[in-house]
Tab-separated table of C-alpha atoms in Angstrom:
chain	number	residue	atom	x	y	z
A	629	UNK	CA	-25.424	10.304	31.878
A	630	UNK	CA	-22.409	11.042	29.500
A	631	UNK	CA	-21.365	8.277	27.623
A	632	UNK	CA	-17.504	6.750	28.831
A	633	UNK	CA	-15.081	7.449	26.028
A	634	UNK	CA	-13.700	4.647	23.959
A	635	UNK	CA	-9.948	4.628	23.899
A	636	UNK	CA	-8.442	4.487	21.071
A	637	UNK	CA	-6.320	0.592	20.289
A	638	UNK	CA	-2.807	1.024	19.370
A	639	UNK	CA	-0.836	-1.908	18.329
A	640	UNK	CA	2.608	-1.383	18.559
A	641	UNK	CA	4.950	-3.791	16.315
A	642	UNK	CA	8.785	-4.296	17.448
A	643	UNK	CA	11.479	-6.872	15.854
A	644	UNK	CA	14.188	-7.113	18.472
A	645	UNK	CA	17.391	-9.054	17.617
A	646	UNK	CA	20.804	-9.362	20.010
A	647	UNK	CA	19.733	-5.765	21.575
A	648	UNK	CA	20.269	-6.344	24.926
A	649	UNK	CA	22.285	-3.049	24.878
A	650	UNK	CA	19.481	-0.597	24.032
A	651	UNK	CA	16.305	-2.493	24.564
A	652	UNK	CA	15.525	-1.795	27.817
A	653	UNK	CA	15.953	2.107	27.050
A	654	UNK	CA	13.074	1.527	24.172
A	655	UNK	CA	10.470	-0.307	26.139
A	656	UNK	CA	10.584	2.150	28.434
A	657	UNK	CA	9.366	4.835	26.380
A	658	UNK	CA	7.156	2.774	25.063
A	659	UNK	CA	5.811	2.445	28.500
A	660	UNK	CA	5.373	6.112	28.837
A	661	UNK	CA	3.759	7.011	26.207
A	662	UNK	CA	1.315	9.929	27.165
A	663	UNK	CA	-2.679	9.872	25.857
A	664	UNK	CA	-5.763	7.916	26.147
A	665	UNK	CA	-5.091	5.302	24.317
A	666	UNK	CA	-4.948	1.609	24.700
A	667	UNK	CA	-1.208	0.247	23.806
A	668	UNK	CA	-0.633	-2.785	23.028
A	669	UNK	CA	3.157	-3.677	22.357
A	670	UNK	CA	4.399	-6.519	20.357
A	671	UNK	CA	7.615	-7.778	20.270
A	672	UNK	CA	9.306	-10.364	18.054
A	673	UNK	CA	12.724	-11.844	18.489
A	674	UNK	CA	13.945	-12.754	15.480
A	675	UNK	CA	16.311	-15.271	16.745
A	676	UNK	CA	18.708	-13.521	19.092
A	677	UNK	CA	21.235	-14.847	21.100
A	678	UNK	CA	22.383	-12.647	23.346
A	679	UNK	CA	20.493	-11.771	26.776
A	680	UNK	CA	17.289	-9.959	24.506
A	681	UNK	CA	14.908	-12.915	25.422
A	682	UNK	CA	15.753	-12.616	29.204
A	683	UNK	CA	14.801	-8.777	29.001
A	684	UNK	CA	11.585	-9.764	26.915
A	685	UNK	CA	10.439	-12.249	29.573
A	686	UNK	CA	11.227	-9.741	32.485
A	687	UNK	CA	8.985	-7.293	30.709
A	688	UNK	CA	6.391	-10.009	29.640
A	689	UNK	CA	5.904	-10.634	33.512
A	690	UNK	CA	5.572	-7.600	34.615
A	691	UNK	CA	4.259	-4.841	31.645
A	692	UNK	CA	2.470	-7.815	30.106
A	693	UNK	CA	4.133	-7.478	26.506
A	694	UNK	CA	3.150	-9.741	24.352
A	695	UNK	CA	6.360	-11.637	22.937
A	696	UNK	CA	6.909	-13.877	19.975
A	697	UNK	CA	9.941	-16.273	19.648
A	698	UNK	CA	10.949	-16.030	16.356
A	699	UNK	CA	13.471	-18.103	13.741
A	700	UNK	CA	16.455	-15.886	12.926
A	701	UNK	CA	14.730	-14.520	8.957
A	702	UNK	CA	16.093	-10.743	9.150
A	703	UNK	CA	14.619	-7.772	10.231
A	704	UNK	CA	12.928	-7.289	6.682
A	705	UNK	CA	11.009	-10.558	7.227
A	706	UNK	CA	10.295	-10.247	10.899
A	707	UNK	CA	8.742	-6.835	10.474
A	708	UNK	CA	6.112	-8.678	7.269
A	709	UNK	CA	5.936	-11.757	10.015
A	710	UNK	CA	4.795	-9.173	12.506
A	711	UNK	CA	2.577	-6.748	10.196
A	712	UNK	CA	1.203	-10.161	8.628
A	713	UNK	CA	-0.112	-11.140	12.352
A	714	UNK	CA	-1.539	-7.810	13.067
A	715	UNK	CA	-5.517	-8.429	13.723
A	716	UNK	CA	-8.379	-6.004	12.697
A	717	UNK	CA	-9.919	-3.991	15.586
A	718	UNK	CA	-6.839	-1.432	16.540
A	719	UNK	CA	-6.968	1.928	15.587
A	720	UNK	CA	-3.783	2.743	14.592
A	721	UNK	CA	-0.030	0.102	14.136
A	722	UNK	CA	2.626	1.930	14.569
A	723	UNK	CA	6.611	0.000	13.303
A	724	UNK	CA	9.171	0.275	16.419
A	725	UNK	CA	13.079	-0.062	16.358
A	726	UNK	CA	14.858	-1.729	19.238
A	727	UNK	CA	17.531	1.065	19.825
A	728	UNK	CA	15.820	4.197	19.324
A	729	UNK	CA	13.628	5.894	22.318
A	730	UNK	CA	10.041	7.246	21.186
A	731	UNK	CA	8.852	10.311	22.849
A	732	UNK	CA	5.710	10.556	25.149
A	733	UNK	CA	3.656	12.606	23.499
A	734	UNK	CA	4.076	10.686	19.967
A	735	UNK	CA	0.491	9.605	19.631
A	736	UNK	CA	-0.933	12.594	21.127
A	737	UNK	CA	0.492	14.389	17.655
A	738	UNK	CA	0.189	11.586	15.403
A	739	UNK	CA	-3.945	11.003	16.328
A	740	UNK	CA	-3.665	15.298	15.692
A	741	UNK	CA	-2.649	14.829	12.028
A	742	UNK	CA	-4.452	11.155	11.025
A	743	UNK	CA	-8.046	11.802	12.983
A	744	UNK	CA	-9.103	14.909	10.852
A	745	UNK	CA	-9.186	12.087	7.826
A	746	UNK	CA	-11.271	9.585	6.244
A	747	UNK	CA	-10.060	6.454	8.615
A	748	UNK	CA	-12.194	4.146	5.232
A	749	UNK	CA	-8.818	5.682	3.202
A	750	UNK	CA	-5.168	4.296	3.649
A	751	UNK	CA	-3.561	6.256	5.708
A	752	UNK	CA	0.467	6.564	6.731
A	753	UNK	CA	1.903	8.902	9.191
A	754	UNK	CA	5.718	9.406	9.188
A	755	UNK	CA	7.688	12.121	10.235
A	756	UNK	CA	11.154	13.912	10.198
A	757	UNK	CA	14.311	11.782	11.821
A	758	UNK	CA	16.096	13.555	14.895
A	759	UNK	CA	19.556	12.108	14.947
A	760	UNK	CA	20.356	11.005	18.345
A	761	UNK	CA	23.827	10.022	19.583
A	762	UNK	CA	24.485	6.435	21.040
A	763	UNK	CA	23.756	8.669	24.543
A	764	UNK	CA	20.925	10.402	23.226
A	765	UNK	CA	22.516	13.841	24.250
A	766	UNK	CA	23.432	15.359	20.963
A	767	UNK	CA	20.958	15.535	18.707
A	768	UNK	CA	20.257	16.841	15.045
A	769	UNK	CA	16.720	17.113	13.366
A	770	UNK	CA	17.187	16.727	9.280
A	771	UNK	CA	15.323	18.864	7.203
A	772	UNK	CA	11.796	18.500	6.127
A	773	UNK	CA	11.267	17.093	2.618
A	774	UNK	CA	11.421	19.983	0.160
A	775	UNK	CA	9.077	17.995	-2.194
A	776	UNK	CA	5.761	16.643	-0.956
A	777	UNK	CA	5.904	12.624	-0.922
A	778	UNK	CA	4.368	10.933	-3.508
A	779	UNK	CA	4.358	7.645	-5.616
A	780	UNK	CA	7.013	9.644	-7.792
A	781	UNK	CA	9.234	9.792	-4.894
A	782	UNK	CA	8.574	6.607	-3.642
A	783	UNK	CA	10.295	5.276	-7.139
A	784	UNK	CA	13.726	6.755	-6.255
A	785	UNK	CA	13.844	7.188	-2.524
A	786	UNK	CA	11.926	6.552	0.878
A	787	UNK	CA	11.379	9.171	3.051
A	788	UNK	CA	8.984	7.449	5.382
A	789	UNK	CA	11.378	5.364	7.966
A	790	UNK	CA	10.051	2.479	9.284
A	791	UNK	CA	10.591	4.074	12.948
A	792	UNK	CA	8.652	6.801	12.525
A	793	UNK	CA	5.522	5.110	10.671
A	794	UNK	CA	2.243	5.026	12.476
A	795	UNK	CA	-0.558	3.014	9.945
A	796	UNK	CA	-4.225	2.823	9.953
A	797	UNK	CA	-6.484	-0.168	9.542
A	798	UNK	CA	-7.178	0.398	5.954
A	799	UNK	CA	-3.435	0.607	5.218
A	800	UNK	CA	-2.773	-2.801	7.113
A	801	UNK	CA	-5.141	-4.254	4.620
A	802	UNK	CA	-3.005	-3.242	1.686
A	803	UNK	CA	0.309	-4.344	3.601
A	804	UNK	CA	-0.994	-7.213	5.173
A	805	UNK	CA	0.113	-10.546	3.128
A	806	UNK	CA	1.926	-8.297	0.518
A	807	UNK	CA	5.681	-9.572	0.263
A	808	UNK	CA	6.999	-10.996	-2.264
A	809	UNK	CA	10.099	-11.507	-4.159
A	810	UNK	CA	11.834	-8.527	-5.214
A	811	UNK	CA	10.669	-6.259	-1.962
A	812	UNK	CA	13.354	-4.485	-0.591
A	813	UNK	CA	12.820	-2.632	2.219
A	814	UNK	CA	9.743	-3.139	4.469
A	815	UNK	CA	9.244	0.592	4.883
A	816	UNK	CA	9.783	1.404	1.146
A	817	UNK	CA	7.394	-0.857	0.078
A	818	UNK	CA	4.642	0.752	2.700
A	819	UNK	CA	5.421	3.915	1.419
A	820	UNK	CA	4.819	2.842	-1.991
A	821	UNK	CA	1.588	1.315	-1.316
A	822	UNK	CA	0.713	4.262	0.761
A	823	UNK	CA	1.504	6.746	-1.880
A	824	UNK	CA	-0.213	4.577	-4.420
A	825	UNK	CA	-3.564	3.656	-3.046
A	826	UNK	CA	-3.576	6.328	-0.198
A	827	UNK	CA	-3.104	9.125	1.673
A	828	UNK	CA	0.339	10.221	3.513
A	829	UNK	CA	0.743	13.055	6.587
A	830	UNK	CA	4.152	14.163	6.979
A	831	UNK	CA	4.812	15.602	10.517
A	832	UNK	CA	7.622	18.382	10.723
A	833	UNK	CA	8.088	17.816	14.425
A	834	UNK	CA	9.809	14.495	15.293
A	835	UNK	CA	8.732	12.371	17.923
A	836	UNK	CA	11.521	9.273	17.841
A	837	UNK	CA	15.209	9.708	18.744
A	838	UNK	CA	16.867	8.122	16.302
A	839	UNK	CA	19.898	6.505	17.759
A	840	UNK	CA	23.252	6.515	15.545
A	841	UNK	CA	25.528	4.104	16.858
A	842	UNK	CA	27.460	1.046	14.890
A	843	UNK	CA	25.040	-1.398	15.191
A	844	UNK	CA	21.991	0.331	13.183
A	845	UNK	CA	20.790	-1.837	10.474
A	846	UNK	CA	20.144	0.978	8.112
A	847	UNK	CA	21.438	5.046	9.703
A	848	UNK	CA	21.610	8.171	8.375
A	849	UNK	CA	24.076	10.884	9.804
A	850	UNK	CA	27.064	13.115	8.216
A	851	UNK	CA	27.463	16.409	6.423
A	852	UNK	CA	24.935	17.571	3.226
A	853	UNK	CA	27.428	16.873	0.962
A	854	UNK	CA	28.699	14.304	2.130
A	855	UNK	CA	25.374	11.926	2.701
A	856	UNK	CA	24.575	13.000	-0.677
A	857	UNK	CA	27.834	10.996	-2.475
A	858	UNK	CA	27.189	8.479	-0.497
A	859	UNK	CA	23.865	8.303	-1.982
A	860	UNK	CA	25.191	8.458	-4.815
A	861	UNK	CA	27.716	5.915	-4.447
A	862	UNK	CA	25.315	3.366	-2.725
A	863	UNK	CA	22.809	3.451	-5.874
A	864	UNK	CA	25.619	2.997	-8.355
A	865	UNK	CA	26.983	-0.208	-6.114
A	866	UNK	CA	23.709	-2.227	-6.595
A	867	UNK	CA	20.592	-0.494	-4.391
A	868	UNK	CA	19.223	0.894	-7.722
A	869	UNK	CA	19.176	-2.540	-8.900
A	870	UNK	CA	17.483	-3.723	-5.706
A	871	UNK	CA	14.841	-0.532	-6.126
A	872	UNK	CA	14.080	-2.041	-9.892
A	873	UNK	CA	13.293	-5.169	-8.536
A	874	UNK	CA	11.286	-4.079	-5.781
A	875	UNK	CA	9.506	-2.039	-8.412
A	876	UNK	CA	8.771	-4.738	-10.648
A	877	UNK	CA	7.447	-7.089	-8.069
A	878	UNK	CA	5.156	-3.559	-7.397
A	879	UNK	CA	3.789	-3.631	-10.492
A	880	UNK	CA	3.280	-7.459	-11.148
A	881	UNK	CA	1.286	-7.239	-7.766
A	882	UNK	CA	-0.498	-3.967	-8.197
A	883	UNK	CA	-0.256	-2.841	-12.104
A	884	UNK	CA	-4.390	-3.245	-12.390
A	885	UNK	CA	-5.202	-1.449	-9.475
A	886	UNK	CA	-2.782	1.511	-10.087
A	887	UNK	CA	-3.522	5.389	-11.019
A	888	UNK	CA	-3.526	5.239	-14.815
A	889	UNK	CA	-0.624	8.008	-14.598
A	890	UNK	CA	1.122	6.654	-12.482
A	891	UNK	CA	1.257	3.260	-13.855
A	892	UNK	CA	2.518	4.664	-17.036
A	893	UNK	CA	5.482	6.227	-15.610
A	894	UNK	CA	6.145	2.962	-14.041
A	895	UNK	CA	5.557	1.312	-17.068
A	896	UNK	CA	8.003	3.413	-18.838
A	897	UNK	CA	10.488	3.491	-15.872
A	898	UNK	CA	10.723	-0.809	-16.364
A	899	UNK	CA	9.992	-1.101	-19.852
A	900	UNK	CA	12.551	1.124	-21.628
A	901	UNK	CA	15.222	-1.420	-22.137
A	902	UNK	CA	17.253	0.183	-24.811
A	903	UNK	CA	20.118	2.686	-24.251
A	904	UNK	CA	17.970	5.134	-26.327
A	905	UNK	CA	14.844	4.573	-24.809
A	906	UNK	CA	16.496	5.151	-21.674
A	907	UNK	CA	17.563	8.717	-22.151
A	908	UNK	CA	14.408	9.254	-23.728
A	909	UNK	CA	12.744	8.289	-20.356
A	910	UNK	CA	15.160	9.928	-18.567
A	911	UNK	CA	14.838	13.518	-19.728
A	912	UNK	CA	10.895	13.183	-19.158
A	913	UNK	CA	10.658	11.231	-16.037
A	914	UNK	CA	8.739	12.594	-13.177
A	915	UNK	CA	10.201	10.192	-10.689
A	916	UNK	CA	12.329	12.515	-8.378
A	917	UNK	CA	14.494	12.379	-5.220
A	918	UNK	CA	14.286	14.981	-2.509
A	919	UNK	CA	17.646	16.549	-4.006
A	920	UNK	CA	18.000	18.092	-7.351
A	921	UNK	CA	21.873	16.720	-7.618
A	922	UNK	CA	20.419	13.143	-6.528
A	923	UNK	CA	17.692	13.375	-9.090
A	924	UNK	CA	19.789	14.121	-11.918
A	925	UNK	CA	22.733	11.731	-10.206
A	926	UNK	CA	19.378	8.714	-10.796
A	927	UNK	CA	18.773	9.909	-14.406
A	928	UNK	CA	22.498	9.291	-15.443
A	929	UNK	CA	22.684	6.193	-13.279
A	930	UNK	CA	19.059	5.110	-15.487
A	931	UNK	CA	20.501	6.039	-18.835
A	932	UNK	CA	23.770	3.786	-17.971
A	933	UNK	CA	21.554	0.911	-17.275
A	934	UNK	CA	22.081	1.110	-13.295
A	935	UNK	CA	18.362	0.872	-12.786
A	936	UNK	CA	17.970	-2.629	-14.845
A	937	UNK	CA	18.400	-6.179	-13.975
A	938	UNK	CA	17.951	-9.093	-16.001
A	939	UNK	CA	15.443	-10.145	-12.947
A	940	UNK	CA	13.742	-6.808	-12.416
A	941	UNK	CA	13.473	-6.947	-16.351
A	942	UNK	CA	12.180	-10.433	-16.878
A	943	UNK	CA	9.559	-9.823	-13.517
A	944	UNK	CA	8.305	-7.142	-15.490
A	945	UNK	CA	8.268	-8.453	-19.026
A	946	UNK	CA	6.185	-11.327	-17.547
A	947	UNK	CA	3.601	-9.155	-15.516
A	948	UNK	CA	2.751	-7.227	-18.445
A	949	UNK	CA	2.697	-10.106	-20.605
């Protein structure tokens, strides 16, 4: 007699706050998600006050969600809280949005591109975004990355959106426990440890609609140009001090563990203080953005001290101390 096939355990990982609007429209798709696997979705509400805990118990009752009621701590924290919950046994976690819709066959492709691999090796599967609007009838998939991702690129930009991130086991264990002061972004700081310690597939076919509306707590839409000086402009207002300081608390947590290259380059990226050490860095750096005119945008922004803050600064000093 043929043995019965073991599904594989998916553990899917959603912060929900006051989206009573589009919720209903997510779990959905979430509940028709195509393949044999076992889902398990779970959902914290990080506080809300609107009628998102009334939809949560509805679909508690009768999908049998799992739902945690949550202190308001932002969805930053409340995606750590969640990841820091996450048990061992599950195949793959995937990071869900409240307001965008996922596509059925999203695990079909993303078990395509991670099962092939070592599952003992960190592994992180992102993807493309498709711009969706507030409908979901006009869409708009962005480009594929012209430069493969990489620890270099995880310094100056994050191409791996929380929404479209599907994890395995070994990754948890590297993300698991892991904020700190200084982090940033939660989906920066995977891709960092991702790029560092492990292995990252980039699928060029998207399977998440991204919804644009007013609401989104970090979107992306506009013309080339345009999104690209207001890149610009949002690095020189303060994110590229927020980067340095997500950085630094990278390298006071993970310095010993590090690629010796790449630890150098970070080492040079914090430690050159002076204005002279900073072009010096700059014209030799191999961190890099996805554009050329953003790259070189970061090196200016670097040599004018954009990059440095007296906490990133003293974070590091003390680390390597």
């Amino acid at each position: 007699m043929a043995e019965k096939s073991v599904k594989k355990r998916v553990l899917i990982l959603l912060s929900a706050y006051n989206g009573e609007k589009y919720l209903r429209e997510q779990l959905d798709s979430l509940m028709a998600l195509e393949g044999d696997f076992d889902f398990t979705i779970r959902v914290r509400d990080d506080g809300s006050t609107d009628g998102t805990p009334a939809i949560l118990a509805a679909y508690r009752r009768e999908h049998g969600i799992e739902v945690i009621e949550g202190e308001n701590i932002g969805y930053n924290r409340s995606f750590f809280a969640l990841l820091d919950g996450a048990e061992d046994g599950y195949d793959y976690y995937a990071l869900c949005d409240q307001d965008d819709v996922w596509l059925p066959g999203k695990f079909v492709r993303a078990d395509a591109l991670l099962s092939p691999r070592d599952a003992a090796v960190p592994l992180l599967y992102a993807g493309v975004l498709c711009l969706a609007g507030e409908d979901l009838h006009e869409r708009r998939t962005l480009p594929y990355p012209q430069k493969p991702p990489s620890f270099y690129n995880a310094m100056l930009q994050d191409i791996c959106s929380g929404h479209t991130m599907v994890c395995n086991g070994a990754l948890l264990k590297w993300v698991r426990g892991s904020y700190r002061e200084g982090v940033m972004n939660y989906d920066h700081w995977i891709y960092l440890l991702a790029s560092a310690f492990g292995e990252i597939v980039y699928d060029d076919i998207p399977q998440v609609l991204y919804r644009q509306h007013g609401g989104n707590a970090v979107g992306a839409s506009g013309s080339w140009l345009g999104k690209t000086l207001r890149r610009i402009r949002y690095l020189a207002e303060g994110r590229a001090g927020g980067m340095a300081r997500q950085l630094a608390a990278f390298y006071g947590a993970y310095a010993g563990k590090m690629r010796l290259a790449e630890r150098k380059e970070l080492e040079r990226f914090l430690f050159s203080r002076s204005f002279f050490a900073r072009v010096r860095y700059a014209f030799r750096s191999r961190a890099y953005r996805q554009s050329g005119a953003e790259t070189l945008a970061c090196k200016i922004l670097y040599i004018f001290g954009k990059f440095k803050t007296e906490a990133s600064a003293n974070a590091a000093v003390k680390e390597k101390k």
